[in-house]
Amino acid sequence: MMVSSSKLKAQPDSTLVKIPAGAYWIGGQTHQLNPLRKISLANFYIGKTEITNLQFEDFVKATAYKTDAERLRNAMVFEPGLAEFKWLRDSTAFWRFPNGRSRGGIENKMNHPVTSISYADAEAYCKWAKVRLPTLDEWEVASRAGAKGTYFWGEDQEQIGTYANIWNARDHLTADVSDGYMYTSPVASFKANAFGLYDMYGNVFEFCEGSLKNDPKKRKVVHARGGSWWCSRNSCGFFNSVDIGRVNPHAAFSNQGFRIAKTTPN
Amino acid sequence: MAVITALLVPVVAFSQEELPWKEASASSQAYHKYRQKSTIPPYGLAKVKKLISGIVYLEGDGDNGTSGLGNKTYMALSLREKFTYHMIHAEVSSQNCDVSPPILEEDKKIFGNLPDAFDEAAWSERQENFLQSNRDSVLALIKASVSRTNRVGLNYKAAIVQVNGKEIIPFLIETYKRDQKDYDILTVLMLLMKKGEYKPFMTSASFVKLYGSKSTYLSFIDYNKANEELIINRATAFYNGPR
């Protein structure tokens, strides 16, 4: 059987990393939604990398699943030139064309994280793969890798470029490829944290399970963490272990993805 | 699936006594809520609300991401009804980091940017185009509504910035001075000066702190009488300057 060259290059790492049970400090001293506190966690396992396009394709092929973006035509895409926090709705965008058909597909990006999927889509993948999303607390413990600061290396934001694919320009009016990538990068392109986990910051916002005290009561919202390729020091700054994002459960952005977790290894 | 074990053992990295969590004061929390409030326009409100509640949701959980009225229904609305629709309903999703979290001493700060007016939603291109294309009417409707309520809701502030409403600067200052507690009106004044590239503001220390290369979307200057007067005086001079 013929295998495309892009697939030969794509080698997503499906390794799970065991995070040992124990007591952990999480949160921030002044963070009002994620207060500094001590928690206890049982052993859990978390993906070494974000779920890739290749992995998501396996799911779609096995189930004929249609994502929210395909059914609702509600994907939000980015192109340079937009004002801060502005995204465009593009009815042609979905995970195979994360920023719309006119901006190209993922044929040569099978080892990049899957994007333009919603929380509901991530949940569907997890159900099929018999895994789950990490909880907000698990994600934070995994991202910190034993560290106590805002970042897993401490407080110096200038080190972010070593560990994360983010937006390095002052604004989003012109393309930023200063770290080699404007949109997503292949998973594990940047240095891992002390637990051996890649892209905990940047690349894509990672959906988590859990709620916050200020979540609205009349509608469902979901949360994602770690920032993304779009996030810049000036506009978002969520590429850290403290901040927690909030989004509609059916919203599909080209900077949203996920990594998996499990309670037991098998 | 291969499994590897993280090398680090769990550690209690720092003691609670060393770094206790600081909760925002009651007044700060109250001001955070105050900042988020929008103004509900009265124009055709019952009709518009009914139309919004009739948007068809495809998902079992009663949500399909944010969505808008069909084009035919939308086009049939009068200008005033469209204004109400845009002020109470945003048609597309906003991303994860768009919702500003509460922070310490929020009630003592003048921010460089406004909070997000619609939580997990944002105005679509259609909505922004409407506001821009009808800016005179939009500003007139906002002024009429604010004159009745003495409140410039967050949605109104966002619309004023969106349409670059320089001409209502005196009205904004007059409204602010009534109770001098909505510092986000001062933020609107600064955003208008920024949009207008008003040199005395662009070269000021405040501008560098709020919008300079090291600023973030949550950057602020302290609220005090001197800063308040400076912003108002600069905005007045900007308004009175060359048109």
XYZ file of C-alpha atoms in Angstrom:
509
model
C 0.000 0.000 0.000
C 1.248 3.436 -0.861
C 1.922 5.733 2.061
C 2.233 9.448 1.417
C 5.547 11.091 2.187
C 3.888 13.488 4.606
C 2.620 10.560 6.650
C 6.040 8.963 6.693
C 7.395 12.141 8.221
C 4.624 12.353 10.753
C 5.556 10.474 13.862
C 3.299 11.561 16.683
C 4.501 10.375 20.036
C 1.670 8.598 21.799
C 3.737 8.020 24.919
C 2.006 8.692 28.193
C 3.969 10.132 31.078
C 3.078 8.961 34.566
C 2.617 11.804 37.021
C 3.066 10.428 40.522
C 0.430 10.723 43.217
C 1.091 13.318 45.851
C 0.420 16.727 47.275
C 1.034 19.639 44.946
C 0.815 23.407 45.206
C -1.028 25.027 42.337
C -2.474 28.439 41.547
C -1.124 31.936 41.907
C -0.702 34.172 44.896
C -2.804 36.933 43.373
C -4.792 34.990 40.777
C -8.487 35.422 41.532
C -9.718 32.453 39.471
C -6.882 30.069 40.297
C -5.981 30.745 43.922
C -2.808 29.407 45.460
C -3.690 26.138 47.169
C -2.450 22.671 48.008
C -4.158 19.745 46.323
C -3.788 15.979 46.430
C -3.781 13.971 43.235
C -3.761 10.240 42.569
C -1.419 8.837 39.926
C -2.421 9.844 36.439
C -0.999 9.624 32.955
C -0.809 12.432 30.440
C 0.180 12.639 26.792
C 3.764 13.571 26.110
C 2.541 15.633 23.153
C -0.637 17.204 21.883
C -2.907 15.034 19.704
C -1.794 15.400 16.097
C -3.640 15.657 12.812
C -2.537 12.106 12.030
C -4.031 10.779 15.254
C -7.241 12.703 14.717
C -7.441 11.392 11.154
C -7.348 7.827 12.515
C -10.352 8.707 14.665
C -12.272 10.259 11.788
C -11.526 7.330 9.479
C -12.685 4.857 12.097
C -15.879 6.656 13.021
C -16.811 8.963 10.104
C -17.108 11.653 12.761
C -18.080 15.156 11.643
C -16.650 17.962 13.738
C -18.621 20.953 14.966
C -16.886 23.169 12.404
C -17.986 20.877 9.569
C -21.594 20.711 10.730
C -22.093 24.226 12.061
C -19.662 26.017 9.719
C -18.628 28.153 12.651
C -14.834 27.894 12.646
C -12.864 30.997 13.509
C -9.669 31.550 11.568
C -6.733 33.898 11.618
C -4.678 35.697 9.022
C -2.112 38.443 9.578
C -3.588 41.919 9.416
C -6.319 41.475 11.977
C -6.597 43.741 15.016
C -5.844 42.254 18.414
C -8.285 39.509 19.439
C -10.042 39.670 16.052
C -10.712 36.403 14.231
C -12.708 35.693 11.091
C -15.555 33.257 10.752
C -14.827 30.946 7.809
C -17.391 28.384 6.729
C -14.740 26.438 4.793
C -12.512 25.869 7.806
C -12.306 22.633 9.769
C -9.498 20.432 11.031
C -8.268 19.521 7.524
C -8.189 23.235 6.583
C -7.659 24.898 9.960
C -7.656 28.454 8.619
C -10.002 27.891 5.712
C -9.488 26.282 2.297
C -7.890 29.400 0.854
C -5.077 29.242 3.416
C -4.116 25.656 2.756
C -4.581 22.216 4.252
C -2.695 19.933 6.590
C -1.279 17.521 3.987
C 2.242 18.352 5.079
C 1.329 19.001 8.686
C 0.212 15.594 9.888
C 2.576 15.832 12.864
C 1.178 19.198 13.935
C -1.491 19.366 16.639
C -5.028 19.027 15.371
C -6.872 22.369 15.520
C -10.165 23.961 14.525
C -11.851 21.417 16.715
C -14.179 22.191 19.600
C -14.289 20.863 23.133
C -17.172 18.629 22.019
C -14.950 17.209 19.264
C -12.121 16.590 21.722
C -14.551 14.763 23.989
C -15.684 12.592 21.066
C -12.080 11.669 20.286
C -11.446 10.784 23.915
C -14.522 8.571 24.061
C -13.378 6.702 20.957
C -9.796 6.347 22.197
C -10.938 5.336 25.713
C -9.018 8.203 27.273
C -10.077 11.526 28.768
C -9.058 15.143 28.914
C -6.892 16.175 31.864
C -8.601 18.069 34.634
C -7.607 21.690 35.169
C -5.606 20.638 38.240
C -3.908 17.711 36.483
C -2.916 19.921 33.578
C -1.367 22.452 35.933
C 0.581 19.862 37.916
C 1.844 18.354 34.657
C 2.823 21.748 33.269
C 4.630 22.833 36.420
C 6.732 19.663 36.615
C 7.522 20.473 40.224
C 8.109 24.198 39.711
C 6.414 26.873 41.780
C 6.478 29.917 39.516
C 4.381 31.289 36.728
C 6.440 29.219 34.270
C 7.958 25.780 34.807
C 11.400 27.376 34.691
C 10.599 30.275 37.044
C 9.512 33.835 36.385
C 11.689 34.958 33.467
C 9.293 35.333 30.541
C 12.187 35.790 28.128
C 12.842 32.026 28.186
C 9.493 31.286 26.561
C 11.042 31.011 23.095
C 13.017 27.943 24.174
C 9.909 26.047 25.171
C 6.981 27.325 23.192
C 5.621 28.302 19.805
C 4.004 31.670 20.443
C 3.473 34.962 18.597
C 6.559 37.084 19.153
C 5.493 40.273 17.381
C 3.988 43.336 19.079
C 0.679 42.900 17.272
C -0.962 40.656 14.673
C -0.944 43.111 11.784
C 1.924 41.373 10.001
C 3.029 37.747 9.952
C 5.392 36.578 12.677
C 7.627 33.655 11.780
C 10.477 34.621 14.073
C 10.395 31.236 15.817
C 10.015 29.365 12.540
C 6.245 29.058 12.577
C 3.371 31.452 12.040
C 0.630 28.971 12.906
C 1.204 25.588 14.626
C 4.541 23.799 14.762
C 5.099 20.027 14.676
C 4.565 18.653 18.171
C 7.752 18.427 20.257
C 9.578 21.027 18.168
C 10.478 22.968 21.291
C 12.193 21.883 24.516
C 10.191 19.745 26.981
C 9.560 20.522 30.639
C 11.118 18.545 33.488
C 8.431 15.856 33.191
C 9.325 15.364 29.536
C 6.091 16.958 28.316
C 6.241 19.029 25.132
C 4.324 22.170 24.192
C 2.677 22.614 27.575
C 2.876 26.282 26.710
C 2.112 27.607 23.249
C 1.310 25.775 20.001
C -2.363 25.162 20.906
C -4.660 25.920 23.819
C -5.386 22.539 25.415
C -8.926 21.703 26.492
C -9.319 20.530 30.087
C -12.159 19.256 32.232
C -13.365 21.350 35.138
C -15.038 24.592 36.068
C -14.209 27.906 37.707
C -16.059 29.815 40.362
C -17.094 32.581 37.984
C -18.469 30.299 35.260
C -21.922 31.442 34.130
C -24.820 29.448 35.517
C -27.144 29.781 32.521
C -24.833 28.476 29.806
C -22.031 25.965 29.530
C -18.503 27.192 29.085
C -15.335 25.136 28.880
C -11.716 25.828 29.648
C -8.376 25.443 27.960
C -4.862 26.186 29.105
C -1.318 26.908 28.061
C -1.746 29.569 25.402
C -1.113 29.059 21.713
C 0.825 30.080 18.614
C -1.447 33.163 18.441
C -0.714 34.338 21.989
C 1.716 37.201 22.419
C 3.252 38.889 25.420
C 1.174 41.979 24.739
C -2.196 40.474 23.911
C -2.749 37.197 25.690
C 0.155 35.913 27.733
C -1.672 32.726 28.761
C 1.400 30.591 27.938
C 2.006 29.823 31.601
C 0.938 27.486 34.422
C -1.500 29.876 36.076
C -3.974 31.358 33.608
C -7.110 29.534 32.485
C -9.023 30.339 29.292
C -12.762 30.169 28.704
C -14.632 29.409 25.502
C -17.924 28.144 24.099
C -17.989 24.294 24.018
C -18.780 24.260 20.285
C -16.380 27.009 19.221
C -13.634 25.908 16.852
C -10.512 28.049 16.582
C -7.307 27.265 14.728
C -5.369 27.669 17.966
C -7.354 25.129 19.982
C -6.343 21.506 20.461
C -5.856 18.998 23.252
C -3.727 16.304 24.831
C -5.093 13.212 26.472
C -4.972 11.856 30.010
C -5.753 8.522 31.643
C -6.298 7.351 35.166
C -4.642 3.994 34.554
C -2.085 3.142 31.872
C -4.162 0.397 30.207
C 0.875 3.052 24.372
C 4.289 3.446 25.909
C 4.388 4.868 29.408
C 7.244 6.640 31.101
C 7.297 7.929 34.638
C 8.091 11.525 35.384
C 11.429 11.717 37.130
C 10.448 14.297 39.674
C 8.698 13.251 42.835
C 5.919 15.492 44.086
C 7.193 18.263 46.252
C 5.625 20.900 48.388
C 7.367 23.697 46.598
C 6.565 26.550 48.938
C 4.673 26.997 52.131
C 1.334 28.662 52.448
C 2.727 30.857 55.186
C 5.365 32.251 52.848
C 2.983 33.153 50.054
C -0.627 33.364 51.208
C -3.245 33.853 48.525
C -4.525 37.399 48.324
C -8.199 37.754 47.586
C -9.455 40.915 45.926
C -11.301 43.239 48.301
C -15.084 43.396 48.259
C -14.941 46.793 46.554
C -12.579 45.454 43.898
C -14.859 42.483 43.208
C -17.882 44.769 43.057
C -16.103 47.061 40.605
C -15.183 44.061 38.417
C -18.889 43.223 38.135
C -19.747 46.865 37.511
C -17.250 47.000 34.633
C -18.842 44.013 32.904
C -22.333 45.484 32.796
C -23.846 46.332 29.450
C -26.687 48.723 28.718
C -29.808 47.207 27.206
C -31.213 49.524 24.533
C -34.996 49.952 24.545
C -35.518 50.100 20.772
C -37.671 47.154 19.698
C -36.269 45.189 22.581
C -39.114 42.689 22.997
C -39.138 41.877 19.272
C -35.355 41.497 19.084
C -35.215 39.323 22.185
C -37.879 37.063 20.720
C -35.957 36.735 17.470
C -32.738 35.904 19.318
C -34.490 33.251 21.381
C -35.721 31.742 18.107
C -32.240 31.151 16.678
C -32.169 27.459 15.844
C -29.643 25.480 17.786
C -28.534 22.216 16.296
C -26.987 20.693 19.370
C -28.675 18.664 22.037
C -27.241 20.817 24.770
C -29.082 23.861 23.433
C -25.957 25.520 22.169
C -24.145 25.461 18.853
C -21.527 28.024 19.460
C -22.576 31.555 18.939
C -24.778 32.214 15.967
C -26.752 34.979 14.314
C -30.112 35.731 12.801
C -30.703 34.555 9.261
C -30.003 37.230 6.681
C -33.625 37.716 5.677
C -34.788 38.210 9.262
C -31.852 40.449 9.975
C -32.393 42.641 6.922
C -36.047 43.098 7.848
C -35.106 44.813 11.110
C -35.224 48.590 11.298
C -32.013 50.480 12.022
C -32.985 50.938 15.668
C -33.841 47.259 16.023
C -30.565 46.284 14.414
C -28.793 48.529 16.916
C -30.516 46.768 19.806
C -29.693 43.368 18.286
C -26.001 44.206 18.017
C -25.865 45.654 21.505
C -27.305 42.540 23.156
C -26.136 39.721 20.893
C -22.720 38.972 19.399
C -22.687 36.505 16.540
C -19.315 34.769 16.621
C -17.161 33.105 19.254
C -14.286 34.821 20.965
C -11.239 32.849 21.880
C -9.990 31.456 25.162
C -7.963 34.348 26.460
C -10.519 37.003 25.579
C -12.357 37.074 28.901
C -10.539 39.293 31.378
C -10.128 37.742 34.822
C -10.756 39.808 37.942
C -7.571 41.200 39.468
C -6.507 42.785 42.744
C -7.510 46.406 43.399
C -9.393 46.679 40.131
C -11.273 49.628 41.589
C -8.069 51.635 41.853
C -6.889 51.219 38.284
C -7.407 52.908 34.925
C -6.858 50.250 32.279
C -5.497 50.713 28.791
C -8.095 48.409 27.285
C -11.721 47.532 27.916
C -12.850 44.117 29.147
C -14.512 41.898 26.568
C -18.108 43.051 26.187
C -19.684 39.718 25.286
C -17.797 37.066 27.285
C -17.230 34.083 24.963
C -18.723 35.914 21.981
C -17.695 38.792 19.730
C -19.182 40.936 16.998
C -19.082 39.387 13.539
C -17.904 41.230 10.439
C -21.561 41.900 9.597
C -22.068 43.505 12.977
C -18.914 45.597 12.837
C -19.808 46.719 9.330
C -23.242 47.809 10.511
C -21.778 49.879 13.320
C -19.265 51.525 11.005
C -21.736 52.136 8.182
C -24.242 53.724 10.540
C -21.850 55.403 12.939
C -23.741 58.710 13.190
C -26.990 56.936 14.033
C -25.211 54.527 16.381
C -23.595 57.365 18.323
C -26.891 59.275 18.449
C -28.714 56.202 19.795
C -26.010 55.640 22.383
C -26.195 59.265 23.521
C -29.972 59.122 23.811
C -29.830 55.887 25.793
C -27.042 57.090 28.100
C -28.875 60.356 28.723
C -31.781 58.338 30.102
C -29.755 55.942 32.245
C -26.597 57.911 33.071
C -24.666 54.745 32.340
C -22.311 53.923 29.465
C -22.526 50.136 29.385
C -19.567 48.062 28.296
C -21.282 47.264 24.978
C -21.729 50.981 24.305
C -18.105 51.681 25.157
C -17.001 48.948 22.761
C -19.219 50.417 20.023
C -17.862 53.934 20.579
C -14.308 52.655 20.200
C -15.292 50.486 17.228
C -16.675 53.478 15.292
C -13.945 55.833 16.534
C -16.510 58.162 18.090
C -14.306 61.182 18.714
C -17.231 63.567 18.395
C -18.863 62.398 21.612
C -15.811 63.029 23.796
C -17.468 66.027 25.566
C -20.557 63.895 26.217
C -18.422 61.094 27.657
C -16.563 63.525 29.925
C -19.839 65.066 31.073
C -21.240 61.598 31.822
C -18.080 60.565 33.667
C -18.147 63.652 35.849
C -21.636 62.859 37.139
C -20.313 60.255 39.572
C -16.643 59.827 38.593
C -16.669 56.126 39.292
C -16.613 54.527 35.832
C -12.905 54.653 35.025
C -13.496 52.682 31.842
C -14.916 55.903 30.362
C -11.409 57.303 30.823
C -10.151 54.196 29.045
C -12.458 54.970 26.123
C -11.044 58.502 25.969
C -7.518 57.116 25.809
C -8.439 54.552 23.163
C -9.943 57.337 21.043
C -6.766 59.408 21.413
C -4.753 56.330 20.444
C -6.912 55.721 17.386
C -6.535 59.375 16.463
C -2.753 59.117 16.981
C -2.891 62.237 19.119
C 0.752 63.145 19.529
C 0.707 64.652 23.052
C -0.809 61.370 24.246
C 1.284 59.081 22.036
C 4.476 60.591 23.443
C 3.360 60.510 27.085
C 4.543 58.250 29.898
C 0.984 56.927 30.234
C 0.962 55.785 26.625
C 4.241 53.921 27.035
C 2.948 52.174 30.141
C -0.432 51.274 28.655
C 0.398 50.556 25.033
C 4.191 50.463 24.746
C 6.327 47.487 23.816
C 6.286 46.085 27.343
C 2.578 46.576 27.936
C 0.024 43.794 28.167
C -3.680 43.810 27.482
C -4.227 44.289 31.231
C -1.800 47.181 31.660
C -3.079 50.031 33.815
C -2.157 53.282 35.460
C -3.191 54.083 38.998
C -6.424 55.934 39.504
C -5.742 59.288 41.126
C -6.957 62.824 40.590
C -3.840 63.830 38.675
C -4.194 60.992 36.159
C -7.937 61.590 35.883
C -7.450 65.305 35.127
C -4.625 64.615 32.717
C -6.743 62.209 30.667
C -9.725 64.553 30.604
C -7.630 67.578 29.704
C -5.794 65.723 26.952
C -9.020 64.286 25.546
C -10.600 67.763 25.545
C -7.611 69.216 23.707
C -7.735 66.296 21.262
C -11.421 66.968 20.615
C -10.842 70.707 20.177
C -7.859 70.189 17.898
C -7.782 70.075 14.105
C -10.741 68.134 12.663
